[in-house]
Short mmCIF file of C-alpha atoms in Angstrom, two decimals:
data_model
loop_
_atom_site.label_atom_id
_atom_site.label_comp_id
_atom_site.label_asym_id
_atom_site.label_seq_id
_atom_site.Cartn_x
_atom_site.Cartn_y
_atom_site.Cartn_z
CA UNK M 989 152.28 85.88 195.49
CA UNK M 990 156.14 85.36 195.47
CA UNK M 991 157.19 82.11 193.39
CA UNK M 992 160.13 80.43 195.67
CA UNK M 993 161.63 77.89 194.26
CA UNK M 994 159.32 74.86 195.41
CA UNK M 995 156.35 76.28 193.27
CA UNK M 996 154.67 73.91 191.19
CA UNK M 997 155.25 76.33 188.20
CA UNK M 998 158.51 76.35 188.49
CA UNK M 999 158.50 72.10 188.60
CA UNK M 1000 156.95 72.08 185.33
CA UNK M 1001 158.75 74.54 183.71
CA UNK M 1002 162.22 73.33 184.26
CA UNK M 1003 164.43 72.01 181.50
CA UNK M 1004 164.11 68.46 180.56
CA UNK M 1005 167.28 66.28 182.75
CA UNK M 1006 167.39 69.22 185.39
CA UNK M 1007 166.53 68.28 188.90
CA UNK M 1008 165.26 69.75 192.08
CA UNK M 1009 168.20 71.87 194.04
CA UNK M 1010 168.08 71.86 197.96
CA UNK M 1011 168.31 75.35 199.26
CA UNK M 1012 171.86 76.39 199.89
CA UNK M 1013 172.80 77.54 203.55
CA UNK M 1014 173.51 81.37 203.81
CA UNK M 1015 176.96 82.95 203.20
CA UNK M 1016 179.32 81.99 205.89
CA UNK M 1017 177.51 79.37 207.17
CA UNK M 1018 177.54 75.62 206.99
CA UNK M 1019 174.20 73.28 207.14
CA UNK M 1020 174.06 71.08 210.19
CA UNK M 1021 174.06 67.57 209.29
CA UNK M 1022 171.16 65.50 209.03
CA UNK M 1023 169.93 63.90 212.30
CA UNK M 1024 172.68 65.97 214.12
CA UNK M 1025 171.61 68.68 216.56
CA UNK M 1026 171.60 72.10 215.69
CA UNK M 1027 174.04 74.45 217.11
CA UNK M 1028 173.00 76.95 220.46
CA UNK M 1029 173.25 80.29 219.48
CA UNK M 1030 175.60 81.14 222.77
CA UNK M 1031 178.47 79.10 222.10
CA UNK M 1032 179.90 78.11 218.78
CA UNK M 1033 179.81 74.62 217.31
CA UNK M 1034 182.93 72.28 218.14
CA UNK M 1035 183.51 70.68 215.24
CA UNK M 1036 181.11 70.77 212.22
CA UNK M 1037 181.72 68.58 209.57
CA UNK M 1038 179.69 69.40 206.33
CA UNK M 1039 177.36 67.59 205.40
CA UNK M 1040 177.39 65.63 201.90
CA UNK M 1041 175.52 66.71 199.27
CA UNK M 1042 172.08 64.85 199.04
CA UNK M 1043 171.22 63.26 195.85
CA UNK M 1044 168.89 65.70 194.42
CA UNK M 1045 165.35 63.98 193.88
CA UNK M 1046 164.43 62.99 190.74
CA UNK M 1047 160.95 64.49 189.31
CA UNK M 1048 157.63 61.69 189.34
CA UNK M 1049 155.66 64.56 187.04
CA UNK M 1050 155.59 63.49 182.93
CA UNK M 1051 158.22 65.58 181.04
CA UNK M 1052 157.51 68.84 180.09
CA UNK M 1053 154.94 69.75 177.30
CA UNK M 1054 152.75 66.73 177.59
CA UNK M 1055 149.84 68.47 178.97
CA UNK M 1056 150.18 70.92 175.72
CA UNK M 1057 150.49 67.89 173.43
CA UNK M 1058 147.58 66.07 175.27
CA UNK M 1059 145.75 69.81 175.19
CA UNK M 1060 146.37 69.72 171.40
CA UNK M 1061 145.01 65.93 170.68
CA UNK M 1062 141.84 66.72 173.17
CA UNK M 1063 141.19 69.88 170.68
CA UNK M 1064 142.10 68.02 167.55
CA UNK M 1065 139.28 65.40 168.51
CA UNK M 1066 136.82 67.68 169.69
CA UNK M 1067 136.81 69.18 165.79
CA UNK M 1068 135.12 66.18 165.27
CA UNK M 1069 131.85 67.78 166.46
CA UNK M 1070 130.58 70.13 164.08
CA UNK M 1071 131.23 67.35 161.08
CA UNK M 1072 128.99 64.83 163.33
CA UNK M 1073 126.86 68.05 163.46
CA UNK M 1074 126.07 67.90 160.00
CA UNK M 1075 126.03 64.27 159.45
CA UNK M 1076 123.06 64.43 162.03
CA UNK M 1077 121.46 66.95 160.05
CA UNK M 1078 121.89 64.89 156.59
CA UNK M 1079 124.40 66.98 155.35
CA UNK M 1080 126.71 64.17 154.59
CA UNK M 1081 130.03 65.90 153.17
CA UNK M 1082 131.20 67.99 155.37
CA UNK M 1083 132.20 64.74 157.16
CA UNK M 1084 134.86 64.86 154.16
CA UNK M 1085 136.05 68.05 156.13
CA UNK M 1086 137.19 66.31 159.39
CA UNK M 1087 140.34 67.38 161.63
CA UNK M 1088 141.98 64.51 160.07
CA UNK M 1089 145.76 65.84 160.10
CA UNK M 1090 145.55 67.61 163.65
CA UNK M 1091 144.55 64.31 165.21
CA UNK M 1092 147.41 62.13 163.37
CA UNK M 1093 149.86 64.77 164.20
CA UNK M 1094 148.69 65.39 167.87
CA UNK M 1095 149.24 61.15 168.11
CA UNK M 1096 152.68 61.39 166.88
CA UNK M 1097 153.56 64.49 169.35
CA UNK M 1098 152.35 62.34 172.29
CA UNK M 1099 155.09 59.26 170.33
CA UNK M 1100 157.69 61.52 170.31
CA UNK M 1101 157.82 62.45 173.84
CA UNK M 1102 160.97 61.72 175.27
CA UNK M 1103 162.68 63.92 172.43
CA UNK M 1104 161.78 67.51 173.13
CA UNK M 1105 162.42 69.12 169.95
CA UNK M 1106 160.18 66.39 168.09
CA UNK M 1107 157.31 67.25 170.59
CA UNK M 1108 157.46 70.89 169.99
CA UNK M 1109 157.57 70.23 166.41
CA UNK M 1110 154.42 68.56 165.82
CA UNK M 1111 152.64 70.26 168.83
CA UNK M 1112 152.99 73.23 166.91
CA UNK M 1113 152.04 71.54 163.54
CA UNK M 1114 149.03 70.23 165.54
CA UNK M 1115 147.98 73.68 166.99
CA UNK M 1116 148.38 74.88 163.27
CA UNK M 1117 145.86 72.24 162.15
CA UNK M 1118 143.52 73.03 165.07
CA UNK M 1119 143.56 76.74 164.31
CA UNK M 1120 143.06 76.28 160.29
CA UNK M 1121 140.36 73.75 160.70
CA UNK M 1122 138.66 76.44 163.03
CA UNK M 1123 138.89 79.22 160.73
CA UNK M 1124 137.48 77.00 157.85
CA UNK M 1125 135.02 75.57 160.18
CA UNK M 1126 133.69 78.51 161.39
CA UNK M 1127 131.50 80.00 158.13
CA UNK M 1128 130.21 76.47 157.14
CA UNK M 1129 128.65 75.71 160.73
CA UNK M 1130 126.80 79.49 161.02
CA UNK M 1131 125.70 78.70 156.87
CA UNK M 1132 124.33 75.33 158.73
CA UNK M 1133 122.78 77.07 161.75
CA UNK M 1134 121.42 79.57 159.53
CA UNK M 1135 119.52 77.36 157.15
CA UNK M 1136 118.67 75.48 160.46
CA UNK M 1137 116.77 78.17 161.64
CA UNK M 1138 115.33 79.52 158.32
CA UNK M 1139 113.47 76.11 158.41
CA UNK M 1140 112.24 76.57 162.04
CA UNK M 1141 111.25 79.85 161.50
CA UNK M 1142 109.61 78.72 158.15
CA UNK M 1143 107.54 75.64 159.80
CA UNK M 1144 109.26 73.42 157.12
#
């Protein structure tokens, strides 16, 4: 699949402040202005004027990054499940282990966003929460499951 230069890809991964760029006519050649007819191919062209340059459009998408910040907040939240987890199944501290930092930075990623150095900043500082929280996470929810499981298996 070739990626021209209308490819959705390429809309968000532009620079912040850049705009869209109309394809430029070939070598040698001028654009035929808009409305006007375009030239035969038997005969050349009387008198072509070129055409002004059309304001290039200006992009309705948010600025770039915001679906990684929002990505970031969404995964900072959903680290609230395995404390609710054990809440549910009376094991009351490990609510004292919530995502806490990951959500307040993935908030003030999604404050900063017209400054693009601030967003990658604390998008980064929220995936590093995320990530931490997971690897911490991880061997208290299989102890959980474990003990959950001993007791089914148990009848207790």
């Amino acid at each position: 699949m070739q990626r021209g230069s209308g490819s959705p890809r390429d809309f968000w991964e532009r620079e912040q402040g850049s705009a869209l760029r109309s394809v430029a006519p070939a070598p040698g050649r001028t654009a035929p202005a808009r409305g006007a007819p375009a030239p035969s191919r038997g005969r050349p062209p009387q008198s072509v004027t070129p055409a002004a340059p059309a304001a290039a459009p200006v992009p309705a998408g948010p600025p770039a990054r915001v679906g990684g910040t929002v990505a970031a907040l969404v995964v900072a939240v959903l680290t609230l499940l395995p404390p609710l987890l054990g809440a549910y199944l009376g094991v009351w501290f490990v609510l004292l282990g919530c995502n806490v930092p990951g959500i307040v930075l993935g908030v003030i990623a999604l404050s900063k966003v017209p400054d693009a150095d601030e967003v990658e900043r604390y998008l980064r500082y929220t995936w590093a929460c995320n990530l931490a929280y997971a690897a911490l996470c991880v061997p208290v929810v299989l102890i959980v499951l474990f003990v959950l499981a001993m007791a089914l298996v148990l009848g207790y």
